XYZ file of C-alpha atoms in Angstrom:
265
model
C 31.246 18.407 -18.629
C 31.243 21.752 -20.117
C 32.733 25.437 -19.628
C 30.061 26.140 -16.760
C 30.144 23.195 -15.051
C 33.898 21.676 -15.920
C 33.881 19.077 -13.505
C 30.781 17.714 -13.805
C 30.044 17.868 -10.321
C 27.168 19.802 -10.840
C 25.447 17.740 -13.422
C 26.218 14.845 -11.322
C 24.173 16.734 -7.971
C 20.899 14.862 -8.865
C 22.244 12.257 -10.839
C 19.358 9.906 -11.771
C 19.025 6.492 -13.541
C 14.858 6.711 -13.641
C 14.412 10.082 -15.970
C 16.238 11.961 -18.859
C 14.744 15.352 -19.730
C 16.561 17.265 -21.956
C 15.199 19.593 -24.569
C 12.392 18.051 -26.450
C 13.164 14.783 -25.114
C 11.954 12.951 -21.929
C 13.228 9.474 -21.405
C 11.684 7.326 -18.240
C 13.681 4.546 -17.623
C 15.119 4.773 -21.154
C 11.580 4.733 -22.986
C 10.845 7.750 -24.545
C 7.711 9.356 -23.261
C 6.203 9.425 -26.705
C 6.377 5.580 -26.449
C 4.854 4.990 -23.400
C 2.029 7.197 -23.813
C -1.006 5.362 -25.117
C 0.796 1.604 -24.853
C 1.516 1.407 -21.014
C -1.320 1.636 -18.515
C -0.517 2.786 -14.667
C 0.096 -0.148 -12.742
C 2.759 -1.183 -15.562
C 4.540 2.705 -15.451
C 4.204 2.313 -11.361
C 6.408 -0.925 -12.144
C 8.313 0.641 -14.510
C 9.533 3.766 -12.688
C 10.071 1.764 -8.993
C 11.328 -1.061 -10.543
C 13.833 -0.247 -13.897
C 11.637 -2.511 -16.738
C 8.448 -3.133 -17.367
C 6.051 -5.712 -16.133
C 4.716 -9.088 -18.255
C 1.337 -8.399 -18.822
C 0.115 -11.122 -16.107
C 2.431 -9.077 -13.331
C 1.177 -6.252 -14.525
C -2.946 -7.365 -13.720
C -1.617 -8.849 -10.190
C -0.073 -5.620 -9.632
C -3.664 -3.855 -10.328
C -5.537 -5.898 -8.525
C -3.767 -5.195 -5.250
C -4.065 -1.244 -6.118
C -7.537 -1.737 -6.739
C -8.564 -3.593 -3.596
C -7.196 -0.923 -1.266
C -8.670 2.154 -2.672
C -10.890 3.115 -0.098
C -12.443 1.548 2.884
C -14.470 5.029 4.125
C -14.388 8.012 6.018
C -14.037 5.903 9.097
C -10.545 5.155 7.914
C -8.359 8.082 9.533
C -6.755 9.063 6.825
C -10.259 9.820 5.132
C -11.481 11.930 8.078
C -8.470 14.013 7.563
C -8.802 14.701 4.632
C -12.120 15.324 4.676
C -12.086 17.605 7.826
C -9.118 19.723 6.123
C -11.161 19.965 2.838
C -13.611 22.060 4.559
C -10.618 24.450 6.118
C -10.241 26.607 3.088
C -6.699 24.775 1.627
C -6.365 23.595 -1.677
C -7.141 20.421 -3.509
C -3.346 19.196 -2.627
C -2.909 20.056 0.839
C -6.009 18.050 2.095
C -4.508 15.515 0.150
C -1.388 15.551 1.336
C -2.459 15.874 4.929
C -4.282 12.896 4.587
C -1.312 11.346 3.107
C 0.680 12.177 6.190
C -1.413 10.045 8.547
C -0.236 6.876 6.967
C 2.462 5.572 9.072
C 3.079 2.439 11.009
C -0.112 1.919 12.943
C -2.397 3.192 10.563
C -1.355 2.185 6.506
C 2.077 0.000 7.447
C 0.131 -3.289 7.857
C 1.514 -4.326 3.948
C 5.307 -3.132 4.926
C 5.049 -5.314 8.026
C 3.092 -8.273 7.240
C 5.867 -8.791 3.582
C 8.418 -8.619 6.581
C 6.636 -11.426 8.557
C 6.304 -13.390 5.683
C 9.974 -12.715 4.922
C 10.740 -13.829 8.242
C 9.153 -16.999 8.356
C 10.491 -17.928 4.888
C 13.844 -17.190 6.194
C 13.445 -19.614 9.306
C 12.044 -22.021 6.862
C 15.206 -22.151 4.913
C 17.242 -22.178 7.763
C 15.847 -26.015 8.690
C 12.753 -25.271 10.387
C 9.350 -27.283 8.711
C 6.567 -24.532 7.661
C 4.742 -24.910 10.456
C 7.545 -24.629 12.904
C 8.630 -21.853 11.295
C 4.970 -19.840 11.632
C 5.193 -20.933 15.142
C 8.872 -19.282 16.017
C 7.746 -16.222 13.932
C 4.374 -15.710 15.955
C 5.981 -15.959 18.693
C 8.785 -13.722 18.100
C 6.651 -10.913 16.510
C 3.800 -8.752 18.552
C 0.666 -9.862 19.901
C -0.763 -7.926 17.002
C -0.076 -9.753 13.571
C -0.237 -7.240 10.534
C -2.513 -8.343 7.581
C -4.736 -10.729 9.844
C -7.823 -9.769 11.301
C -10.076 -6.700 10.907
C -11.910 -4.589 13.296
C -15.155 -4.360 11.287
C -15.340 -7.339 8.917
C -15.014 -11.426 10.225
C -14.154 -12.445 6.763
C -12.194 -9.230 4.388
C -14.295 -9.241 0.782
C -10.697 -8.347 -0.473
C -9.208 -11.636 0.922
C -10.647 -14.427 -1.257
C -10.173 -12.830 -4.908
C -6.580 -11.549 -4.440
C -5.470 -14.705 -2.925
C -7.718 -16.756 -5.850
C -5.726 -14.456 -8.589
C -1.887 -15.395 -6.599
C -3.314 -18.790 -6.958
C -3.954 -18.840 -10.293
C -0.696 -17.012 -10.918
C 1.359 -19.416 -9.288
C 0.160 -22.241 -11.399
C 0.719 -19.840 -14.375
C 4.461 -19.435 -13.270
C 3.495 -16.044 -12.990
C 5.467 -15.423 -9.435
C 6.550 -18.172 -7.137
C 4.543 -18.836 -4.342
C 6.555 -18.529 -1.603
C 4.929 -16.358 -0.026
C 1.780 -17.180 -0.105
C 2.512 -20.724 1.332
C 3.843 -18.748 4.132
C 0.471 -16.469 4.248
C -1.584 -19.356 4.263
C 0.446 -22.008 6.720
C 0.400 -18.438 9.201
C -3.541 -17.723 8.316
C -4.231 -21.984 9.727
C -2.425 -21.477 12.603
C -3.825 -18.505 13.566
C -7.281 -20.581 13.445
C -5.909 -23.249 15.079
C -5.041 -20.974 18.197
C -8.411 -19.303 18.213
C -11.658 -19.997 18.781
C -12.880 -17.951 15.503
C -10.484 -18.207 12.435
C -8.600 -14.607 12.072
C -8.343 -14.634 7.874
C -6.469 -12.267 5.883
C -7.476 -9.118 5.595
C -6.604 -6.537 2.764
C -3.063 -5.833 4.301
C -2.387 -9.360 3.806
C -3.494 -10.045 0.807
C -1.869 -7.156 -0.793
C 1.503 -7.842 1.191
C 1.169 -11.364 -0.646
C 0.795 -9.567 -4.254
C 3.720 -6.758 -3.966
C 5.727 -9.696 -2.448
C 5.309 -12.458 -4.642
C 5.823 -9.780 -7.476
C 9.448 -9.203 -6.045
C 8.631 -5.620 -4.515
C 10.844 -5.262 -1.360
C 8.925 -4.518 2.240
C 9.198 -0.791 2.356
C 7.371 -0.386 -1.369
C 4.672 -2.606 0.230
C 3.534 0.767 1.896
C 4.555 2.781 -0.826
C 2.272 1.464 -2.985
C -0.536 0.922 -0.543
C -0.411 5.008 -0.318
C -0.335 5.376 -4.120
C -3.539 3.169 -3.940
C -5.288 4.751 -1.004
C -4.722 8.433 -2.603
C -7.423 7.404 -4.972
C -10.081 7.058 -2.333
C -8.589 10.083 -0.247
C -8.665 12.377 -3.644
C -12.619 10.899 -4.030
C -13.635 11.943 -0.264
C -11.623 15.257 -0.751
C -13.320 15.962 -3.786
C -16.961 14.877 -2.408
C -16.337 17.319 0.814
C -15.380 19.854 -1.299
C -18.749 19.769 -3.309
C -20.744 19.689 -0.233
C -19.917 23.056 0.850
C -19.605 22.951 4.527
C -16.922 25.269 6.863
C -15.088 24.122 9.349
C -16.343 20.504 9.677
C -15.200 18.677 12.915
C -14.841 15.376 13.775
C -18.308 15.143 15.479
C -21.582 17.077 14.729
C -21.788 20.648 16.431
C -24.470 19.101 18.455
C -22.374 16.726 20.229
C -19.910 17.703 22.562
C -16.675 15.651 23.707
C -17.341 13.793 27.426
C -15.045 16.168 29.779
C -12.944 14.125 32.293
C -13.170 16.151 35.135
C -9.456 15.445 36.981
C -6.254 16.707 37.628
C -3.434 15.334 35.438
């Protein structure tokens, strides 16, 4: 409180626990910048700025893993095609960026928010009496015919399943995290192939929901950090579009034309 601001009402507008900037200090979390700088790499200053402290190192290398596995999967992916397409529009850097950014929502990007919530679910059935299996069984068929974080459209067996699930693994028997969670991944990933007549593994979403959930992040920061870890790959495509010089790119080659429907709506 002070002459201007007597009250304190003003100061207390945008009142923050996560930042202090004052002059000639700057204060994340309480650590002064100067501190961090040099001594804390990204997926530990990610933990420290959602979460309030920072990460052991062993949370800190699950963490990365699970931003490095979703990076980029090509500019198939929506998200990619936007960007890509608005790089060659004329707007900045940012704005292609951003607009890619924007695509990420529930169908496309909010597998990882949905699948920790599945896995939350059946956990939660699980401790209300139910065995594991009974429990996968109530929560499959409670939830949509679509599953998030099993399954992929273009790959029978996800190359990012089998070494993010090996390094949970190997963290659980480190007393790293728990491994709650992925018991319930891995009951819900047999009886999926027990109902099919191909197994329907894992895929990225799933793995990664495993990670952020084991680690203690709550459902929602699932897709939060899925975005933070897909921005990489959309900055890359932006950036490669960008050096390639074209105008106005479309979604197909000028060449092709879109089939007309000829009817009356």
């Amino acid at each position: 409180m002070n002459d201007i601001d007597p009250t304190g009402a003003v100061a207390d507008w945008w009142a923050t626990g996560i930042s202090r900037i004052e002059p000639d200090v700057i204060e994340l979390r309480g650590h002064p910048i100067q501190e961090l700088i040099g001594t804390v790499n990204f997926p530990s200053m990610i933990w420290l700025m959602v979460r309030g402290d920072l990460p052991s190192p062993a949370q800190s290398t699950l963490l990365e893993a699970a931003l490095v596995a979703a990076v980029d999967h090509g500019p198939q992916a929506p998200s990619i095609a936007v960007a890509r397409i608005a790089a060659t529009c004329g707007i900045d850097l940012n704005n292609a960026v951003a607009s890619a950014v924007n695509t990420l929502g529930d169908v496309h990007g909010g597998a990882g928010e949905q699948c920790v919530e599945l896995l939350d679910d059946i956990l939660e059935r699980e401790g209300s009496g139910l065995s594991l299996p009974d429990a996968v069984d109530a929560a499959i068929a409670a939830g949509p015919s679509y599953l998030p974080g099993f399954g992929h459209r273009f790959h029978e067996r996800d190359p990012r399943r089998d070494p993010l699930i090996s390094l949970v693994e190997r963290a659980v028997r480190e007393g790293t995290v728990p491994g709650r969670h992925l018991r319930a991944a891995l009951a819900l990933e047999a009886a999926l192939a027990g109902y099919r007549t191909k197994p329907v593994p894992m895929n990225v979403d799933g793995a990664t929901a495993v990670v952020y959930a084991e680690l203690g992040f709550a459902a929602p920061l699932a897709r939060g950090l899925f975005v933070l870890s897909r921005s990489v790959g959309i900055l890359a495509h932006t950036w490669e579009e960008v050096q390639g010089g074209q105008r106005n790119k479309g979604p197909l080659p000028r060449e092709i034309l879109p089939t007309f429907l000829n009817r009356v709506v």
